[in-house]
Amino acid sequence: MAFPLILSAFLVLCASGYSQRSPSPGYYPSSRVPTSPFDREFRTLWGSQHQRSEQGVITLLLDKSSGSGFKSLRSYKSGYFGASIKLQPGYTAGVDTSLYLSNNQEHPGDHDEVDIEFLGTTPGKPYSLQTNVFVRGSGDRNVIGREMKFNLWFDPTQNFHHYAILWNTNQIVFYVDDVPIRTYDRKNEAIFPTRPMWLYGSIWDASDWATENGRIKADYRYQPFIAKYTNFKLAGCTADGSSSCTPPSASPMGSRGLSNQQRGAMAWAQRNFLVYNYCHDPKRDHTQTPEC
């Protein structure tokens, strides 16, 4: 009886897409940036009773009373920002787990933001990883989201995986385990974030939009919802640092963009796992997104 069970498990794994292995990008920016102790680089921003630290792992909790978040002590005008994250299995609909750059507290109403967000789900369905870029916009003004959503080639609830944003004067690159999954190029200053930003992490209730456009809400019978963060990496040019500072490179090509091998790995990720691209959404007003 063991063989049918093994075969069944293998078929489920294949159907989920988790049996795929990513191609080598040939360049591993995470290995070039040392790990930063949480206590040295961050502070708790909210929900201190829903945050705990143990052996270098920061756990954020969401229940009916509160979620939790943290913020870097320093702001940056460019750099590499990453963390290894492990998500909660089971019912997580409506829950948003995030790692993002923002200056929303300093520029309410017209802030900049670069997001990695994990959108919760129901058992048997994959998490969505949403990337987004806001330029001078928030809920108080005209919101122009630039969302691209991906499924993943692994189960993000089983182990820690490294997620990162590289932001320099020419482009933004989103990485999953050093595989670039998206770039956002600077075509002009009006549609590219240039003001200093802080790095944040959080878990919160986004029931009104996170899962199937808000159709499925957070269910607190499954609380607490948790997210684990470790292996924090921050390297770049601080807002008050030297004007001659050079941020880490996105690739072995330096300022010339991604290498051919990296572009091949990104094409693989987008071909197999991209599930939404704002540039291809016929319901969007693309006069507001000229980069498309």
XYZ file of C-alpha atoms in Angstrom:
292
model
C 0.000 0.000 0.000
C 2.968 2.342 0.413
C 3.551 2.853 -3.326
C 0.084 4.301 -4.109
C 0.438 6.702 -1.180
C 3.864 7.864 -2.359
C 2.573 8.235 -5.928
C -0.432 10.227 -4.709
C 1.806 12.567 -2.724
C 4.079 13.003 -5.740
C 1.124 13.907 -7.975
C -0.129 16.472 -5.472
C 3.368 17.964 -5.327
C 3.558 18.161 -9.124
C 0.092 19.687 -9.380
C 1.065 22.412 -6.929
C 4.156 23.298 -8.933
C 6.417 22.705 -5.949
C 8.320 19.965 -7.775
C 10.046 22.558 -9.978
C 13.560 23.738 -9.266
C 14.584 27.227 -10.263
C 17.402 27.735 -12.764
C 20.623 29.193 -11.401
C 20.756 32.985 -11.735
C 24.563 32.779 -11.680
C 24.824 35.687 -9.206
C 23.788 35.647 -5.556
C 23.509 39.133 -4.037
C 22.314 37.770 -0.685
C 25.695 36.068 -0.189
C 27.451 39.415 -0.608
C 25.577 41.122 2.210
C 26.256 40.197 5.864
C 23.397 39.355 8.200
C 22.304 42.260 10.412
C 21.145 41.621 13.992
C 17.522 42.640 14.388
C 18.126 44.558 17.621
C 20.845 46.632 15.976
C 18.908 47.613 12.860
C 15.193 47.642 13.769
C 12.663 48.710 16.359
C 9.152 47.474 17.053
C 6.712 49.834 15.398
C 3.401 48.482 16.697
C 1.962 45.412 18.370
C 4.869 44.832 20.749
C 2.863 42.192 22.632
C 2.457 40.337 19.348
C 6.162 40.144 18.578
C 8.770 37.839 20.033
C 12.435 37.119 19.455
C 14.164 33.798 19.963
C 17.578 32.707 18.673
C 17.630 35.260 15.887
C 14.086 34.542 14.687
C 11.482 37.295 14.961
C 7.910 36.030 15.140
C 5.022 38.356 14.372
C 1.513 37.379 15.447
C -1.933 38.491 14.316
C -5.069 37.831 16.327
C -8.393 39.580 16.633
C -6.902 42.267 18.881
C -3.834 43.274 16.853
C -1.112 42.466 14.391
C 2.498 43.611 14.614
C 5.194 45.407 12.681
C 8.792 46.623 12.793
C 10.791 49.393 11.121
C 14.466 49.954 10.391
C 16.228 52.532 12.541
C 17.756 54.250 9.530
C 16.373 55.431 6.207
C 18.090 54.665 2.916
C 18.315 56.281 -0.488
C 19.385 53.016 -2.155
C 20.475 49.514 -1.195
C 19.776 45.810 -0.811
C 17.064 44.827 1.685
C 16.170 41.239 2.466
C 14.993 38.719 5.014
C 14.316 35.004 5.191
C 10.639 34.404 5.922
C 8.559 31.359 6.798
C 4.784 31.560 6.455
C 1.979 29.815 8.294
C 0.239 26.844 6.655
C -3.492 26.219 6.667
C -6.203 28.864 6.615
C -4.635 32.312 6.279
C -7.172 34.098 4.061
C -7.240 37.857 4.561
C -3.796 37.919 6.193
C -1.031 40.077 4.715
C 2.593 39.294 5.632
C 4.982 41.879 4.251
C 8.526 43.126 3.781
C 8.618 46.564 2.207
C 10.284 49.937 1.783
C 8.272 53.052 2.511
C 8.326 56.678 3.635
C 4.619 56.841 4.444
C 5.147 58.221 7.941
C 7.243 61.094 6.628
C 5.109 61.844 3.552
C 1.489 61.017 4.440
C -0.694 61.313 1.399
C 2.045 61.188 -1.228
C 4.497 58.556 -0.073
C 6.672 56.109 -1.997
C 6.619 52.368 -1.378
C 8.146 49.154 -2.733
C 6.356 46.017 -1.538
C 6.815 42.318 -1.134
C 3.539 40.980 0.278
C 2.329 37.451 0.894
C -1.423 37.230 0.471
C -3.048 34.622 2.655
C -5.060 31.751 1.262
C -7.235 28.757 2.045
C -6.009 25.162 2.441
C -5.031 23.560 -0.855
C -4.444 26.875 -2.651
C -1.040 28.563 -2.948
C 0.047 31.810 -1.390
C 0.349 34.735 -3.777
C 3.492 36.831 -3.588
C 2.553 40.355 -4.642
C 5.163 42.900 -5.665
C 4.144 46.535 -5.949
C 5.592 49.993 -6.503
C 3.907 53.212 -5.387
C 5.285 56.598 -6.376
C 3.902 59.586 -4.475
C 0.580 57.991 -3.738
C -1.380 56.481 -0.856
C -4.930 56.076 0.344
C -5.231 59.840 0.812
C -4.553 60.670 -2.822
C -4.634 58.987 -6.209
C -3.494 55.385 -5.797
C -1.582 54.009 -8.764
C -0.546 50.492 -7.884
C 1.897 48.605 -10.062
C 1.116 45.095 -8.919
C 2.630 41.910 -10.237
C 1.576 38.696 -8.490
C 3.358 35.359 -8.499
C 2.839 31.877 -7.206
C 6.004 30.165 -5.996
C 7.923 27.077 -7.063
C 8.168 25.871 -3.449
C 5.947 25.715 -0.399
C 6.777 28.880 1.605
C 5.330 27.351 4.787
C 7.815 24.464 5.007
C 11.121 26.318 5.257
C 12.641 29.765 5.356
C 13.255 31.346 1.955
C 15.016 34.608 1.215
C 13.094 37.529 -0.265
C 14.747 40.799 -1.188
C 14.457 44.177 -2.866
C 17.405 45.880 -4.524
C 16.832 49.581 -5.173
C 19.348 51.818 -6.876
C 19.226 54.942 -9.020
C 18.481 52.951 -12.194
C 16.079 50.181 -11.229
C 14.309 48.092 -8.606
C 14.811 44.321 -8.602
C 12.694 41.835 -6.635
C 14.394 38.541 -5.703
C 13.218 35.181 -4.384
C 16.158 33.052 -3.225
C 18.390 35.251 -5.409
C 16.280 34.581 -8.517
C 15.154 37.941 -9.918
C 11.413 37.731 -10.541
C 10.736 41.342 -11.546
C 12.523 44.548 -12.451
C 11.107 48.060 -12.429
C 13.287 50.443 -14.400
C 13.713 54.165 -13.946
C 12.296 55.616 -17.152
C 11.750 59.047 -15.634
C 11.775 60.526 -12.141
C 8.010 61.085 -12.062
C 7.354 57.328 -11.950
C 10.346 56.176 -9.885
C 10.850 56.460 -6.095
C 13.831 58.680 -5.283
C 13.181 59.873 -1.712
C 14.691 58.025 1.279
C 12.739 55.030 2.592
C 12.794 52.767 5.638
C 12.500 48.972 5.646
C 9.395 47.542 7.337
C 7.944 44.136 8.118
C 4.414 43.427 9.317
C 1.489 41.056 9.625
C -2.013 42.539 9.498
C -5.642 41.962 8.547
C -6.189 42.878 4.893
C -9.519 41.105 4.565
C -11.001 43.789 2.358
C -8.700 42.908 -0.583
C -6.006 40.301 0.076
C -7.712 37.015 -0.820
C -9.745 36.718 -4.011
C -10.211 40.509 -4.016
C -11.691 40.458 -0.533
C -14.238 37.720 -1.116
C -12.709 35.499 1.594
C -12.007 37.172 4.943
C -9.731 36.449 7.887
C -11.289 33.837 10.159
C -10.136 34.252 13.744
C -11.124 30.750 14.680
C -7.666 29.953 13.241
C -5.784 32.586 15.248
C -3.060 33.368 15.993
C -1.650 33.813 12.510
C 2.134 33.960 12.579
C 5.039 34.866 10.342
C 8.699 34.193 11.121
C 11.582 36.413 9.955
C 15.319 35.859 10.217
C 18.587 36.479 8.327
C 17.982 40.211 7.889
C 20.186 41.916 5.319
C 20.466 45.685 4.923
C 23.252 47.209 2.889
C 23.180 50.490 1.077
C 23.398 54.229 1.255
C 21.722 55.844 4.234
C 19.915 59.139 3.807
C 22.504 60.955 5.924
C 25.490 59.114 4.455
C 28.159 60.136 1.988
C 27.099 61.273 -1.473
C 29.853 59.044 -2.877
C 28.249 55.891 -1.443
C 27.692 53.070 -3.943
C 24.904 50.554 -3.200
C 25.319 46.807 -3.783
C 25.019 45.679 -7.380
C 21.983 43.858 -8.719
C 24.191 41.703 -10.917
C 27.762 41.041 -12.062
C 27.048 43.625 -14.767
C 27.163 46.444 -12.227
C 25.078 49.440 -13.264
C 24.349 47.897 -16.679
C 21.449 45.812 -15.376
C 20.921 42.069 -15.053
C 23.152 39.519 -16.723
C 21.831 37.272 -19.480
C 21.730 34.358 -17.030
C 19.726 36.391 -14.535
C 17.342 37.511 -17.275
C 16.884 33.890 -18.274
C 16.013 32.934 -14.685
C 13.565 35.846 -14.465
C 11.925 34.835 -17.743
C 11.494 31.315 -16.332
C 9.847 32.687 -13.161
C 7.498 34.953 -15.087
C 6.628 32.327 -17.686
C 5.708 29.709 -15.086
C 4.545 31.600 -11.998
C 3.345 35.101 -12.889
C -0.427 35.231 -12.318
C -1.152 38.975 -12.593
C 0.556 41.878 -14.351
C -0.936 45.360 -14.038
C 0.410 46.270 -17.483
C -1.726 43.539 -19.059
C -4.942 44.316 -17.150
C -7.532 45.707 -19.621
C -9.472 47.262 -16.734
C -6.589 49.579 -15.839
C -6.142 53.118 -17.144
C -2.718 52.780 -18.731
C -2.368 56.503 -19.332
C -1.395 56.557 -15.641
C 1.258 53.878 -16.076
C 3.369 55.062 -19.024
C 6.106 52.563 -18.166
C 3.820 49.832 -19.577
